[in-house]
Tab-separated table of C-alpha atoms in Angstrom:
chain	number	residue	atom	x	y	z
A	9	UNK	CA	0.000	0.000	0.000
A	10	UNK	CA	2.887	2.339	1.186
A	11	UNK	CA	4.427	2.027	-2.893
A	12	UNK	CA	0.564	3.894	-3.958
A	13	UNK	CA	0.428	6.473	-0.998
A	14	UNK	CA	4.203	7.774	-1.855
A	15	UNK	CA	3.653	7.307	-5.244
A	16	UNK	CA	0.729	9.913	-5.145
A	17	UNK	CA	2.673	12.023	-2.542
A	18	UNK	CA	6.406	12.053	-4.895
A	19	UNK	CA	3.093	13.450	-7.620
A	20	UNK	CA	2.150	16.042	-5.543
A	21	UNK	CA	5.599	17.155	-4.495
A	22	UNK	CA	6.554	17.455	-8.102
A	23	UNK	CA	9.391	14.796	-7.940
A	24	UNK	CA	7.431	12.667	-10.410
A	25	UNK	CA	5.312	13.167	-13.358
A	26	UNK	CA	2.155	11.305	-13.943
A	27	UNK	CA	3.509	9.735	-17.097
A	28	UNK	CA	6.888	8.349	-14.755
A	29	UNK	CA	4.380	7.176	-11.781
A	30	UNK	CA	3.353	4.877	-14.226
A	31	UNK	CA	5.853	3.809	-16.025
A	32	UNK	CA	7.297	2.996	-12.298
A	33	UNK	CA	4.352	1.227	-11.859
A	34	UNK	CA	4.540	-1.333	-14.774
A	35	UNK	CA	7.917	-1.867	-14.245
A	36	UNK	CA	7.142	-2.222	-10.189
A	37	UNK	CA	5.557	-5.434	-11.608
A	38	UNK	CA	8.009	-7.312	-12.968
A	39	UNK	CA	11.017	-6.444	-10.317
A	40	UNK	CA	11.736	-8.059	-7.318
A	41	UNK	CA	13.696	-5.760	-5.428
A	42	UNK	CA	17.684	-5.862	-4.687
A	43	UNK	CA	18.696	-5.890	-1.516
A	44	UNK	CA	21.556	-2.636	-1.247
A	45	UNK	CA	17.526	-0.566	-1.838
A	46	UNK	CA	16.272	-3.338	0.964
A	47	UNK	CA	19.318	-2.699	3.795
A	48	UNK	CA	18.789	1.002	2.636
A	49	UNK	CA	14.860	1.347	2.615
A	50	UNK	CA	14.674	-0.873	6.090
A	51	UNK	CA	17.772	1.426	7.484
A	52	UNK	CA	20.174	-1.560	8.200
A	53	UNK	CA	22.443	0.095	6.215
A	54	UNK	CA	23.504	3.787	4.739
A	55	UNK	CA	23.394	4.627	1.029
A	56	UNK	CA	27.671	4.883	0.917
A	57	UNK	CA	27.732	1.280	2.824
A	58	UNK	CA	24.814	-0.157	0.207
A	59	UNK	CA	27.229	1.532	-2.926
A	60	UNK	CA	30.135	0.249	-1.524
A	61	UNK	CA	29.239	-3.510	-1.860
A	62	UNK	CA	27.714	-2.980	-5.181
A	63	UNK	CA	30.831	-2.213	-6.498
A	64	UNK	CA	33.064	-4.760	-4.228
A	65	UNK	CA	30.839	-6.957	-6.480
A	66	UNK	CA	32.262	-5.698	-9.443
A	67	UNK	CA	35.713	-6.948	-8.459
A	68	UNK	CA	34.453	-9.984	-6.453
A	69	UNK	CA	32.415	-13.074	-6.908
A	70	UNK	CA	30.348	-13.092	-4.475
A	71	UNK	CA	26.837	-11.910	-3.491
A	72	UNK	CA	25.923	-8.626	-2.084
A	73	UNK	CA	24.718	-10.172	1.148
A	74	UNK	CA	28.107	-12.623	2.034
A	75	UNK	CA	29.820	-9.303	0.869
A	76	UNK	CA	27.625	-6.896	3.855
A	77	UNK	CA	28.146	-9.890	5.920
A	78	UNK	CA	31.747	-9.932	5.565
A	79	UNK	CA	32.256	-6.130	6.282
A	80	UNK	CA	30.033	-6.103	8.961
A	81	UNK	CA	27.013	-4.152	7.717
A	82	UNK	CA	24.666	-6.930	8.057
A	83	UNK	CA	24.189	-9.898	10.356
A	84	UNK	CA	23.008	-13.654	9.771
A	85	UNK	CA	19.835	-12.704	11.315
A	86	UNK	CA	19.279	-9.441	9.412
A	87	UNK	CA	20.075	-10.986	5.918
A	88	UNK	CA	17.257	-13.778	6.352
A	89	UNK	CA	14.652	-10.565	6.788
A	90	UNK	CA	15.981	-8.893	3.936
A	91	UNK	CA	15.854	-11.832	1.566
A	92	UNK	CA	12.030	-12.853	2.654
A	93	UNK	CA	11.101	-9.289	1.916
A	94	UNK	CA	12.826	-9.448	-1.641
A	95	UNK	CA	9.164	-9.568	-3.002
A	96	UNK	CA	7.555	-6.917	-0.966
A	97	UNK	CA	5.552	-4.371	-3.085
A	98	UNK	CA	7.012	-1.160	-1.770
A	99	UNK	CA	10.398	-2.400	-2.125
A	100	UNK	CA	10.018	-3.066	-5.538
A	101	UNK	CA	8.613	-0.118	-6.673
A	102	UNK	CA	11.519	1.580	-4.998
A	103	UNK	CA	13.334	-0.685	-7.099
A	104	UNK	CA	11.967	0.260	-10.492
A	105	UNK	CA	12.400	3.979	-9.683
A	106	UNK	CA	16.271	3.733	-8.938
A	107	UNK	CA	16.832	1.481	-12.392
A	108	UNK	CA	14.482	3.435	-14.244
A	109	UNK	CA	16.343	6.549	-13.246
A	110	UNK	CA	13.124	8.606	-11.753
A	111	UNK	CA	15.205	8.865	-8.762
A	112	UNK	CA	17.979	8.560	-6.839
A	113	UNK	CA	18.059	6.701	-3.829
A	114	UNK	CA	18.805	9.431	-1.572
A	115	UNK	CA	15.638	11.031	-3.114
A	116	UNK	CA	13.210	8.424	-2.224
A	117	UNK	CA	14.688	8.428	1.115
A	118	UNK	CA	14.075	11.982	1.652
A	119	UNK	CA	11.119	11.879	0.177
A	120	UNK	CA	9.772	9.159	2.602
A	121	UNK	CA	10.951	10.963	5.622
A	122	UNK	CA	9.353	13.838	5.062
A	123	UNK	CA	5.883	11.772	3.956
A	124	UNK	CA	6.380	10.471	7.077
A	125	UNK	CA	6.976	14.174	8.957
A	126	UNK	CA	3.763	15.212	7.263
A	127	UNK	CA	1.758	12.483	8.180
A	128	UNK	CA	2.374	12.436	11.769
A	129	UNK	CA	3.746	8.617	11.380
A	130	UNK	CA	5.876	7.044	13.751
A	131	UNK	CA	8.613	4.650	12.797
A	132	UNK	CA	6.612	2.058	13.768
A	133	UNK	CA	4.186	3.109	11.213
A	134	UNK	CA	6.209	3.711	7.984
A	135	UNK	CA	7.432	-0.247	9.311
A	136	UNK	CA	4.033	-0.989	9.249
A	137	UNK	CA	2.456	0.314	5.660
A	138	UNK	CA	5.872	-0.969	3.942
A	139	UNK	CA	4.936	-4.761	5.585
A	140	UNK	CA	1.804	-4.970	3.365
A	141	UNK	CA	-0.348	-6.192	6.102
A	142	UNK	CA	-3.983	-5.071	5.760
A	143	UNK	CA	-5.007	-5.488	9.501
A	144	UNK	CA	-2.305	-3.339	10.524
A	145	UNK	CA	-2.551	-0.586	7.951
A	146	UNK	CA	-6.122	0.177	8.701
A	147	UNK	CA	-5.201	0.484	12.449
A	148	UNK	CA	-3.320	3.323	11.535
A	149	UNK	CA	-5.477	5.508	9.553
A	150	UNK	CA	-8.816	4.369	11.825
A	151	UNK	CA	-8.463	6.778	15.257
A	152	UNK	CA	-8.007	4.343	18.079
A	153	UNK	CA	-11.088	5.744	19.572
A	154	UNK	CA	-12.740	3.373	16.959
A	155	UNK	CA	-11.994	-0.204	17.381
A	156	UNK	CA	-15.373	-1.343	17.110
A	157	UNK	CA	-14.816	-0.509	13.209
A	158	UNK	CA	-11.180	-1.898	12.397
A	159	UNK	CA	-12.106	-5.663	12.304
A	160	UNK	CA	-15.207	-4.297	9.820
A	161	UNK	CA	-12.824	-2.075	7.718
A	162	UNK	CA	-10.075	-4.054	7.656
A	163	UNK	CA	-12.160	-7.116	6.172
A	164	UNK	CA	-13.631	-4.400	3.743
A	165	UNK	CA	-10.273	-3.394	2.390
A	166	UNK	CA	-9.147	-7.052	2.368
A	167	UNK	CA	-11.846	-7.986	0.474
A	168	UNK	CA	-10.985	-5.234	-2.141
A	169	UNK	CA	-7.366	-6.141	-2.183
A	170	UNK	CA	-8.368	-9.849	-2.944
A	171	UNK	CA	-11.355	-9.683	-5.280
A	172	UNK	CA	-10.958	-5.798	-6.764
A	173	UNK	CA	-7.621	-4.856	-6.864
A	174	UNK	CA	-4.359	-5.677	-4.835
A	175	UNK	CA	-3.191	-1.893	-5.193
A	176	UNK	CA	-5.894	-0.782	-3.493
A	177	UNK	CA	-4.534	2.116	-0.868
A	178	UNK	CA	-6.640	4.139	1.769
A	179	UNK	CA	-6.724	7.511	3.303
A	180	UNK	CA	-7.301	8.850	7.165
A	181	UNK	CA	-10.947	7.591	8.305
A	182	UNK	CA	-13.145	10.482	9.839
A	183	UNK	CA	-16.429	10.645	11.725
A	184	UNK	CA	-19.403	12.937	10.256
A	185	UNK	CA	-23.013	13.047	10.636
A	186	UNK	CA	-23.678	13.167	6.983
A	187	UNK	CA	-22.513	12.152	3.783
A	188	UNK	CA	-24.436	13.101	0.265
A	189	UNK	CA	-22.926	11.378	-3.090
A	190	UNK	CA	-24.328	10.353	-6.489
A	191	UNK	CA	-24.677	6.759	-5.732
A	192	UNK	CA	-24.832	4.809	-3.007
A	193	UNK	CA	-25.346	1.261	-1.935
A	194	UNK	CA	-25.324	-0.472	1.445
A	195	UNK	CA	-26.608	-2.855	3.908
A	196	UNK	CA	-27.977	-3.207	7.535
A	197	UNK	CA	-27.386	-5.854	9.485
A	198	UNK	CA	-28.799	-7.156	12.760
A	199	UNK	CA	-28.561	-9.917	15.840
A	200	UNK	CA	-26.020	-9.979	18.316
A	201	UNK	CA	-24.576	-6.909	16.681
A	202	UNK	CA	-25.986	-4.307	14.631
A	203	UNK	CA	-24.884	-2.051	12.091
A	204	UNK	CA	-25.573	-0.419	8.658
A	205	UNK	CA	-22.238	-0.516	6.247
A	206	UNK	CA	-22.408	1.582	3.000
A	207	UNK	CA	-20.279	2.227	0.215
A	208	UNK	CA	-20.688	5.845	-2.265
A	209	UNK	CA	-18.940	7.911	-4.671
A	210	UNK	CA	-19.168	9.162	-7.965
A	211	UNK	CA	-20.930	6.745	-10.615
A	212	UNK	CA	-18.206	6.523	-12.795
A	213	UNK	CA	-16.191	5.812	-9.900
A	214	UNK	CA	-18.137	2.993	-8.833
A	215	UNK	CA	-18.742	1.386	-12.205
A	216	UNK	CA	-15.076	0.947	-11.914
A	217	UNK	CA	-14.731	-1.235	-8.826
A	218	UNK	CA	-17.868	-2.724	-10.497
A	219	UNK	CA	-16.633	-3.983	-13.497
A	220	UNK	CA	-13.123	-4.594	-11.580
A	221	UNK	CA	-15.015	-6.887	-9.191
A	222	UNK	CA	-17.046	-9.291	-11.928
A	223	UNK	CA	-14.283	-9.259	-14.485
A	224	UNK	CA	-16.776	-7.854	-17.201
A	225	UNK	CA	-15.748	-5.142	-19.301
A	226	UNK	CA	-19.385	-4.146	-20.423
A	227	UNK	CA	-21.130	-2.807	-17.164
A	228	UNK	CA	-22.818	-0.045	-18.698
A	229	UNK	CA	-25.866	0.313	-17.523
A	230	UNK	CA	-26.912	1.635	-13.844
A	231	UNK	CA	-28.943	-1.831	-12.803
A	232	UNK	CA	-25.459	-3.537	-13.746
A	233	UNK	CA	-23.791	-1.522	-11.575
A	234	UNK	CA	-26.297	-1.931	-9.075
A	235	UNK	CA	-26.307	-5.315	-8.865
A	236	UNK	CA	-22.584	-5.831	-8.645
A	237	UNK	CA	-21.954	-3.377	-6.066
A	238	UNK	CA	-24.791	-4.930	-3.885
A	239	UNK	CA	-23.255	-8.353	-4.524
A	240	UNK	CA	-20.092	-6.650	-3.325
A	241	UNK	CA	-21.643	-4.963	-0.007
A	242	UNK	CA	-22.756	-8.753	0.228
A	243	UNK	CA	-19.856	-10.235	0.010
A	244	UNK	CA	-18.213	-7.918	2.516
A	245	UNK	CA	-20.679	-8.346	5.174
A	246	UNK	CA	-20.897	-11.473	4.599
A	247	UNK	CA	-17.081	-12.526	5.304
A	248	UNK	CA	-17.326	-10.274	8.355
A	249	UNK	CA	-20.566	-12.121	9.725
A	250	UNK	CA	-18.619	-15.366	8.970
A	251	UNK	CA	-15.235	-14.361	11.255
A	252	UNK	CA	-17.902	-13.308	13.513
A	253	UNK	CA	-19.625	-16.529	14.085
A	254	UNK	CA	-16.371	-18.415	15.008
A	255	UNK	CA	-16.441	-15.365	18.192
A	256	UNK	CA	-19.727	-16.845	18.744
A	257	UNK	CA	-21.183	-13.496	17.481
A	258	UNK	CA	-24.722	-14.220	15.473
A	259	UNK	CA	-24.965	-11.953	12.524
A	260	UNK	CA	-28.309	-11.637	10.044
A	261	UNK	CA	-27.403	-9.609	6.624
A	262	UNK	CA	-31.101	-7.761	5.474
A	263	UNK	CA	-30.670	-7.497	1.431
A	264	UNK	CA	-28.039	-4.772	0.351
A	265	UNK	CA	-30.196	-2.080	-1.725
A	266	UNK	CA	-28.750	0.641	-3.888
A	267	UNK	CA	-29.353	4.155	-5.467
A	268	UNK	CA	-28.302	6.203	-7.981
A	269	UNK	CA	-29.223	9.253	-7.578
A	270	UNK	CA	-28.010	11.634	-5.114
A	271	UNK	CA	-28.579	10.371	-2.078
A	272	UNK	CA	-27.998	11.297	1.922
A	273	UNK	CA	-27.091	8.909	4.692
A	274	UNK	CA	-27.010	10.280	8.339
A	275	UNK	CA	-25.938	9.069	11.535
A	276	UNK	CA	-23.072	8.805	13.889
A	277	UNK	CA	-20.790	7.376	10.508
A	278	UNK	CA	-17.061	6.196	10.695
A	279	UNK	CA	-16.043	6.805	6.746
A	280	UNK	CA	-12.618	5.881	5.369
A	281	UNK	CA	-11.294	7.210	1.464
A	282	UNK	CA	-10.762	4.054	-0.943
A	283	UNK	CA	-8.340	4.511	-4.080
A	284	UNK	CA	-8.823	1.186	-6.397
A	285	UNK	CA	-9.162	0.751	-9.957
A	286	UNK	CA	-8.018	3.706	-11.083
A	287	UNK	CA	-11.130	5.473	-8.959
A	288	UNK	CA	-12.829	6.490	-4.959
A	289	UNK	CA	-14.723	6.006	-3.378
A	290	UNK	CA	-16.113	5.909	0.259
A	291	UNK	CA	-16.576	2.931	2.729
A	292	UNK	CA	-18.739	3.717	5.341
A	293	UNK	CA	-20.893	2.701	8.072
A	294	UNK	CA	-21.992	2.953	11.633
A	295	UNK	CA	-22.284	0.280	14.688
A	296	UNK	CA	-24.690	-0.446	17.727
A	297	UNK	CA	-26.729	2.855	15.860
A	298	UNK	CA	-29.129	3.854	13.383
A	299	UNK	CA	-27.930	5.037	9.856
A	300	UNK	CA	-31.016	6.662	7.796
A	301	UNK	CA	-30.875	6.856	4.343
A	302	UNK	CA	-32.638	8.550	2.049
């Protein structure tokens, strides 16, 4: 997720174009990332100490890590890490802007310190997004005030990184009393707990994770999009109601309903930014309370 949110933030500062975000982005598929921009990226070791063994292995056969190992930049212990996170998807995208000469190394590690500076994130946290691990990401952009809605999100955004898209990359949840959007499509549930969960955004927007989400290029009409989205909602709820049960938590799912025309849900509503196939929109919902719609 952390290779999408700098991505967009290297845009905004300038340091990229749109047209070299993606070309670093098709090339981020094909690399799996070298391990000088791993030591360097996971601050094990400094840029000079990185460039140093790549060229000792100009002179010498032997691999980058024996060669760290050897001059006492890395340990055992700390090689092992580095070479299971060889296929991260941060890492690599790193990767693919250092050989595709978008930028240096010492700019991407600037320019992740001061994402980080502007963000508020702790170490812990920039550790955290670059690990890829859904359940921990959404802890950090849900206020811990709200725990009741990070198992919910967190299987929403895993479900979207499974069935949608597995770039899909979030922004800072909020809580607001109303939100008004073109479409909208969601879903009460009841039983031991009780909630309404609700996804929105701009049509075009949606008939994007829509089509994304069947695998059919030709969702075109409104009731198409409807019916996806709904079977989406579904899906969602219905993975969370299933995790749920094995609590001993009994959850009913009333059929999802949709509209698409400008629309207002209010309540006490937890809503968190979603950025996936190439569109946003919002996931939504509220917990123990009433949402109305309508």
């Amino acid at each position: 997720m952390l290779d999408r949110l700098l991505g967009n933030y290297m845009l905004e500062k300038g340091l990229l174009s749109k047209g070299q975000l993606i070309q670093a982005f098709q090339t981020q598929e094909s690399k799996r990332a070298k391990l000088g921009v791993i030591a360097v990226s996971e601050k094990l070791m400094t840029i000079a100490q990185a460039e140093q063994v790549n060229a000792l292995q100009a002179s010498m056969d032997k691999r980058f890590g024996d060669i760290a190992i050897e001059k006492g930049y890395l340990s055992e212990i700390q090689l092992s890490r580095l070479l299971e996170l060889q296929g991260n998807s941060y890492l690599s995208f790193v990767q693919s802007l250092v050989d595709d000469g978008l930028l240096s190394m010492e700019q991407v590690t600037k320019a992740e310190e001061d994402y980080q500076k502007e963000n508020g994130f702790t170490a812990t946290d920039m550790a955290e997004l670059k690990s890829g691990n859904i359940d921990r990401i959404v802890s950090i952009f849900i206020d811990s005030a709200d725990e009741a809605y990070k198992k919910l999100f967190s299987m929403a955004i895993k479900t979207m990184y499974r069935l949608v898209d597995n770039h899909v990359y979030i922004g800072k949840a909020y809580r607001t009393n109303s939100i008004r959007a073109e479409v909208l499509g969601y879903q009460k549930y009841r039983g031991d707990e009780k909630a309404t969960v609700a996804i929105s955004g701009k049509y075009a927007d949606v008939q994007k994770v829509a089509i994304a989400y069947t695998k059919e290029e030709f969702i075109e009409t409104e009731e198409d999009a409807l019916d996806a989205t709904c079977e989406f909602i579904n899906c969602i709820d219905g993975l969370y109601a299933t995790e749920k049960s094995l609590e001993g938590i009994k959850i009913e799912l009333d059929p999802p309903e949709f509209f698409v025309s400008y629309t207002e849900a209010t309540g006490p509503i937890v809503a968190i930014p979603v950025y996936l196939s190439g569109g946003e929109i919002l996931f939504f919902g509220t917990i123990a309370e009433d949402m109305k719609i309508g």
